[in-house]
XYZ file of C-alpha atoms in Angstrom:
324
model
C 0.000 0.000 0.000
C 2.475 2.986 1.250
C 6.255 3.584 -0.050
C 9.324 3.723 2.208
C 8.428 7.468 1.641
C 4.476 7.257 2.749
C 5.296 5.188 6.153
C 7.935 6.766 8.910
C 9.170 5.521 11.472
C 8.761 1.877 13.077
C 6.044 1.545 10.567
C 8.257 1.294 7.427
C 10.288 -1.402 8.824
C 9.041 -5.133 9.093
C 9.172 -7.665 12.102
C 13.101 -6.854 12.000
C 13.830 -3.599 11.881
C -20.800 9.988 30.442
C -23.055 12.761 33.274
C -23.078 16.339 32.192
C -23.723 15.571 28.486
C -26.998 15.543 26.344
C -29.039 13.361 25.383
C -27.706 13.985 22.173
C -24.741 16.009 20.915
C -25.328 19.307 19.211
C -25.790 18.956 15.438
C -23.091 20.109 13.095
C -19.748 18.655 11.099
C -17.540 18.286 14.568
C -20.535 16.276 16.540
C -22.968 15.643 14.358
C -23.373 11.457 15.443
C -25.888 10.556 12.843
C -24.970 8.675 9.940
C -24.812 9.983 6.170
C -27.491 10.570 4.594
C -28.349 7.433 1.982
C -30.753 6.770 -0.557
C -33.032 3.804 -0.358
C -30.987 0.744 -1.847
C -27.421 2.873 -1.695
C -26.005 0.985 0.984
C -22.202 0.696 1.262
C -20.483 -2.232 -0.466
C -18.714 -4.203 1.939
C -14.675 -4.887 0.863
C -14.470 -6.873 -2.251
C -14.664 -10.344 -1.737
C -10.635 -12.040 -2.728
C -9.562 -8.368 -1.416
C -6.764 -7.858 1.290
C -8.913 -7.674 3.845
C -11.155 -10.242 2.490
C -7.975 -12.563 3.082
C -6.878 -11.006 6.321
C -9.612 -10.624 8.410
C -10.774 -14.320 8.477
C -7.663 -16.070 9.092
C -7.178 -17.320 12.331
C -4.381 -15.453 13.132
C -6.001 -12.122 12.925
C -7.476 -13.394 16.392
C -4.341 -12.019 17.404
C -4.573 -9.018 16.395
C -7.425 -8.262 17.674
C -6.523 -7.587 21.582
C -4.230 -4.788 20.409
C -6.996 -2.675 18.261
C -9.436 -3.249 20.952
C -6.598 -2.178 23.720
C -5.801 1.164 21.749
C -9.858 1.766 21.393
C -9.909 1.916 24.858
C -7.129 4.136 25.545
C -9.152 6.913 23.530
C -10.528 8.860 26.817
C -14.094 8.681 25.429
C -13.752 5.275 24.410
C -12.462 4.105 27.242
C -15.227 6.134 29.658
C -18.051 4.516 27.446
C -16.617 1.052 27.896
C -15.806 1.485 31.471
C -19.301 2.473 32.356
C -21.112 0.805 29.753
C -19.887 -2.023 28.387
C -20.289 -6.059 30.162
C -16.857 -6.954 29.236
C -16.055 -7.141 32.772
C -19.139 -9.510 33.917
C -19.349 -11.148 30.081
C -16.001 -10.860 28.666
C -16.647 -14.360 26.355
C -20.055 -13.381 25.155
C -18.647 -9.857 24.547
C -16.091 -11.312 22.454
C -17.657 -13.462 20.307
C -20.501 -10.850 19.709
C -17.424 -8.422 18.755
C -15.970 -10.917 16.439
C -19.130 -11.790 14.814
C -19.819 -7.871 14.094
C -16.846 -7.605 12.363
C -16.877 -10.643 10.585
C -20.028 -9.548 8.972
C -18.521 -6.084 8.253
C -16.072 -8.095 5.522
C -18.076 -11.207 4.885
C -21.424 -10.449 5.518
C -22.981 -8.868 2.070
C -26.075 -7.190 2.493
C -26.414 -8.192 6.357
C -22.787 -5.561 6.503
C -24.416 -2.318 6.165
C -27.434 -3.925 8.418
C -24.544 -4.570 11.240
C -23.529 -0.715 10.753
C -26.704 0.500 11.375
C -27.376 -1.928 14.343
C -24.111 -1.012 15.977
C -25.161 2.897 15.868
C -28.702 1.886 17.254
C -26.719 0.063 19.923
C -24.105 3.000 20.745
C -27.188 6.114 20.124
C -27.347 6.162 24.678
C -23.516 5.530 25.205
C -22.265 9.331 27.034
C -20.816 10.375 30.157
C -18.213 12.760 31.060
C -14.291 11.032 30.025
C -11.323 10.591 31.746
C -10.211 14.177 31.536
C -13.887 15.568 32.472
C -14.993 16.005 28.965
C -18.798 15.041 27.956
C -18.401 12.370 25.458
C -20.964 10.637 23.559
C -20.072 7.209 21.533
C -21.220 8.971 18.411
C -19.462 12.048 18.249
C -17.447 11.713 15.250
C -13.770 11.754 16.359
C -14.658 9.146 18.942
C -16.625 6.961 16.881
C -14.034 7.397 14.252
C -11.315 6.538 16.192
C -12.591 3.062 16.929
C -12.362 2.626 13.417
C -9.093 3.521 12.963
C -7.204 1.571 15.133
C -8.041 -1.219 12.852
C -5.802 -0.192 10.007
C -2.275 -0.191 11.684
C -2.593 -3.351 13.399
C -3.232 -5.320 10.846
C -0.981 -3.424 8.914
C 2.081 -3.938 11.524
C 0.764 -7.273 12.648
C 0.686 -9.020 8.978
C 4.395 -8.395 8.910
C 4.504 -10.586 12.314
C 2.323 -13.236 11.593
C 2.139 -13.671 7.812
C 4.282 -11.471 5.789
C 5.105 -7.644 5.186
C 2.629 -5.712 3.045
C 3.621 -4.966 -0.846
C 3.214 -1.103 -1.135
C 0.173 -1.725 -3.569
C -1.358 -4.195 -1.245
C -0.915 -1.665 1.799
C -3.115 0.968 0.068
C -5.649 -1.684 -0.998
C -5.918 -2.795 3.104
C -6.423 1.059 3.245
C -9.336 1.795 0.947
C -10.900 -1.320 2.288
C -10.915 -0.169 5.248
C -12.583 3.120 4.685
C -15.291 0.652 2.903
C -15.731 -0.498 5.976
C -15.705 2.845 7.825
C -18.768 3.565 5.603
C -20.809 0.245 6.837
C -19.873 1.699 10.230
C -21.814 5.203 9.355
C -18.638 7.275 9.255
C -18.510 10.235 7.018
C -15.840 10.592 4.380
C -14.991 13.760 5.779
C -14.255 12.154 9.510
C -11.847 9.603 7.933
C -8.567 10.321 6.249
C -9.251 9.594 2.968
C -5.484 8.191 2.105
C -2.454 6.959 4.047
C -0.468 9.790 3.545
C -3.487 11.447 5.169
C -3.660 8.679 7.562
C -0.572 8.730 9.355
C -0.190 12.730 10.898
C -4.158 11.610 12.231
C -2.491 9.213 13.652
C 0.473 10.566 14.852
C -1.451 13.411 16.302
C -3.697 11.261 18.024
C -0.682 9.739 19.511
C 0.500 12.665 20.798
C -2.270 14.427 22.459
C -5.052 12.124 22.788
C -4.140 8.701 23.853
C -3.625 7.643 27.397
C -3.389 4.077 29.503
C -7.250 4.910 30.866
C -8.867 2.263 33.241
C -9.700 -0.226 30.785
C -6.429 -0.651 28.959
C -4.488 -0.851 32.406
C -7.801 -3.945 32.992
C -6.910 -5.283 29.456
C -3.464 -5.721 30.088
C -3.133 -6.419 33.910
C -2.415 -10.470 34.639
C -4.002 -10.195 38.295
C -7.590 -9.125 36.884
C -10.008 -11.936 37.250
C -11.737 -13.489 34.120
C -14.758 -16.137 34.489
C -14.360 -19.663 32.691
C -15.638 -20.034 28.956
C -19.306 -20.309 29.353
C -20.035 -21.223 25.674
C -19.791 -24.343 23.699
C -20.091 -28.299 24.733
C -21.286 -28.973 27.947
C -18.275 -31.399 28.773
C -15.559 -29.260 27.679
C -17.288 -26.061 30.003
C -17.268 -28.210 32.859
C -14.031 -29.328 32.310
C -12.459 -25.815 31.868
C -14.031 -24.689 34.897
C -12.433 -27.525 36.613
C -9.260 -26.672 35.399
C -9.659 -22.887 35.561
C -7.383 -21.773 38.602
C -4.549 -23.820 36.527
C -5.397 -22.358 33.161
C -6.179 -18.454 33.725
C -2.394 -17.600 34.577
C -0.878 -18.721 31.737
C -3.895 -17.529 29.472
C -3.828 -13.613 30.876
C -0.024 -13.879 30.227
C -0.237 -14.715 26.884
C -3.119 -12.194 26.424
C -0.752 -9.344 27.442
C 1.855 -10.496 25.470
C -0.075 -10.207 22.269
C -1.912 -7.203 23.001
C 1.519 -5.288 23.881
C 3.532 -6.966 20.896
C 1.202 -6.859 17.980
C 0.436 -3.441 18.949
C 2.621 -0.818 16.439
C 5.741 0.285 18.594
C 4.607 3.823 18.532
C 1.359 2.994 19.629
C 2.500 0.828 22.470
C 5.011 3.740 23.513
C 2.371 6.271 23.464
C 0.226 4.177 26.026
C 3.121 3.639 27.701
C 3.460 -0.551 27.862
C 6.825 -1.870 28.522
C 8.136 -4.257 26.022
C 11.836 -6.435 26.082
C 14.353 -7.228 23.488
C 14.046 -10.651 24.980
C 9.979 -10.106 25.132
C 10.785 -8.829 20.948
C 12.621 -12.175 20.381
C 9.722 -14.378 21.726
C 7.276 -12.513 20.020
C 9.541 -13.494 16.599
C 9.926 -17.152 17.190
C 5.829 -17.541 17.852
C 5.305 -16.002 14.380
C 7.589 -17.963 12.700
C 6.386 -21.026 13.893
C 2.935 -19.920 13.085
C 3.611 -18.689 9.525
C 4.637 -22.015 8.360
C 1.945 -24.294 10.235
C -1.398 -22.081 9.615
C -0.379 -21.950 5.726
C -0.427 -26.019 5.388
C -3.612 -26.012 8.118
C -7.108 -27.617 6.037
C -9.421 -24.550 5.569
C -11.937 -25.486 7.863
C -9.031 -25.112 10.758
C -7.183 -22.051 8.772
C -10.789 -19.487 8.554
C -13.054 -18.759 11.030
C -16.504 -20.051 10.438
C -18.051 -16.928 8.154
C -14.910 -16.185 6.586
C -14.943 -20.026 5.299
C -18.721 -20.026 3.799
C -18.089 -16.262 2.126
C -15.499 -18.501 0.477
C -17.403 -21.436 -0.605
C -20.162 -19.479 -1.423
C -17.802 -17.459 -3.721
C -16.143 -20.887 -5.226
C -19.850 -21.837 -6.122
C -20.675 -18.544 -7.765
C -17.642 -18.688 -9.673
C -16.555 -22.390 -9.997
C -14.306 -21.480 -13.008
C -12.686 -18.084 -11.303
């Protein structure tokens, strides 16, 4: 996607190398939290099915990624107030998960159901305000905070492909990019509250960086090893029973390795900005788990490589096109 030129930093190098507010915000281009205005049957395309993201998104490994992007969506101030106060992830952190997996599974994979999810989510986040961690009323839908959520999901999969299944082509960086917009749009975003390129992208980001981004609450929760976390309480009946059994052995271990891929799939500016240590030695671990896992997923059967939707968008586009 980007040149040498278009990335700085850590970025251009590879593994190596809410009381007191409304009920609604004011109207207007800076608050405004309704989505744009559509006409009937002019829903947003979802990304293009054998598209970057398309490949990226339903892999296993991008489960991953995904404790990093949600860490840095919580270390917004408004973000992180809204979750804090309104979210279950504390008393339903499995059911939370797997209802924030399937959302964005149907964001790339889902067809017409994508722009459905989009307006769901927005239904869902229309009560979400409070005042943030630096006494500012927030509400979920105010553009730069809404927004935000968004973007986080760009650079992490941009810095954590490199990790776990291979750097980025320039071209193939800038296709992630517009995809990802597309799926801004399915979100509700505005054009005009996204950067509409990466060269546009990256002083957002940086600036965000900068002034905006903080270890609130949640990330320090997200992160910590001591915080408690219930047994699965999905799936077979046997294997619940047995992992609750087994709990008190299996949680330590498990909250390790959840900090350790949260803080080093996260982009190094990202994770300095939050301010999470991370080793040389912590560096060289992180290295020898990729490795390991970019040669076995590869050779894995499909029904073990893609998560569940991911595999039937891909059937179902192998039927349509049997030939293609």
């Amino acid at each position: 996607m980007s040149s040498a030129k278009d990335v700085k930093g850590p970025r251009a190098r590879g593994p190596e190398a809410a009381p007191g507010a409304e009920p609604e915000p004011p109207s207007g281009r800076d608050s405004d939290p309704e989505p744009p205005a559509r006409g009937r049957g002019a829903d947003p395309e979802p990304p293009p099915p054998g598209g970057v993201l398309w490949s990226l998104a339903g892999d296993i490994r991008a489960l991953l990624m995904l404790p990093a992007a949600l860490t840095l969506q919580v270390a917004h101030p408004a973000v992180g107030a809204g979750v804090d106060e309104h979210s279950v992830f504390r008393t339903d952190p499995w059911g939370r998960g797997e209802r924030s997996l399937r959302s964005l599974q149907l964001w790339v994979y889902g067809g017409a159901e994508a722009a459905e999810e989009g307006r769901r989510l927005r239904v869902l986040h229309r009560t979400i305000q409070g005042t943030d961690t630096r006494g500012r009323p927030y509400h979920a839908l105010t553009p730069a905070n809404y927004a935000w959520v968004h973007a986080t999901g760009f650079p992490v999969y941009q810095h954590a492909a490199r990790y776990l299944i291979r750097p980025m082509a320039p071209a193939q960086e800038r296709a992630l990019y517009a995809e990802w917009l597309q799926v801004g749009r399915i979100l509700g975003i505005h054009d005009r509250d996204m950067p509409q390129s990466i060269e546009e992208f990256w002083p957002y980001w940086e600036k965000m960086l900068a002034g905006e981004i903080e270890a609130t609450t949640v990330v320090r929760e997200l992160v910590d090893v001591d915080q408690p976390v219930p047994p699965p309480d999905r799936g077979p009946w046997p294997l619940r029973a047995v992992l609750r059994a087994l709990w008190p052995v299996l949680l330590p271990p498990l909250v390790r390795f959840r900090r350790f891929v949260t803080i080093g799939l996260m982009p190094p500016d990202a994770r300095a900005a939050v301010g999470l240590p991370w080793s040389a030695e912590q560096e060289k671990r992180l290295r020898r788990m990729c490795a390991v896992l970019r040669v076995v997923v590869p050779v894995l059967p499909e029904r073990l490589r893609y998560l569940p939707r991911a595999r039937a968008a891909r059937a179902a586009r192998r039927t349509a096109a049997p030939n293609g």
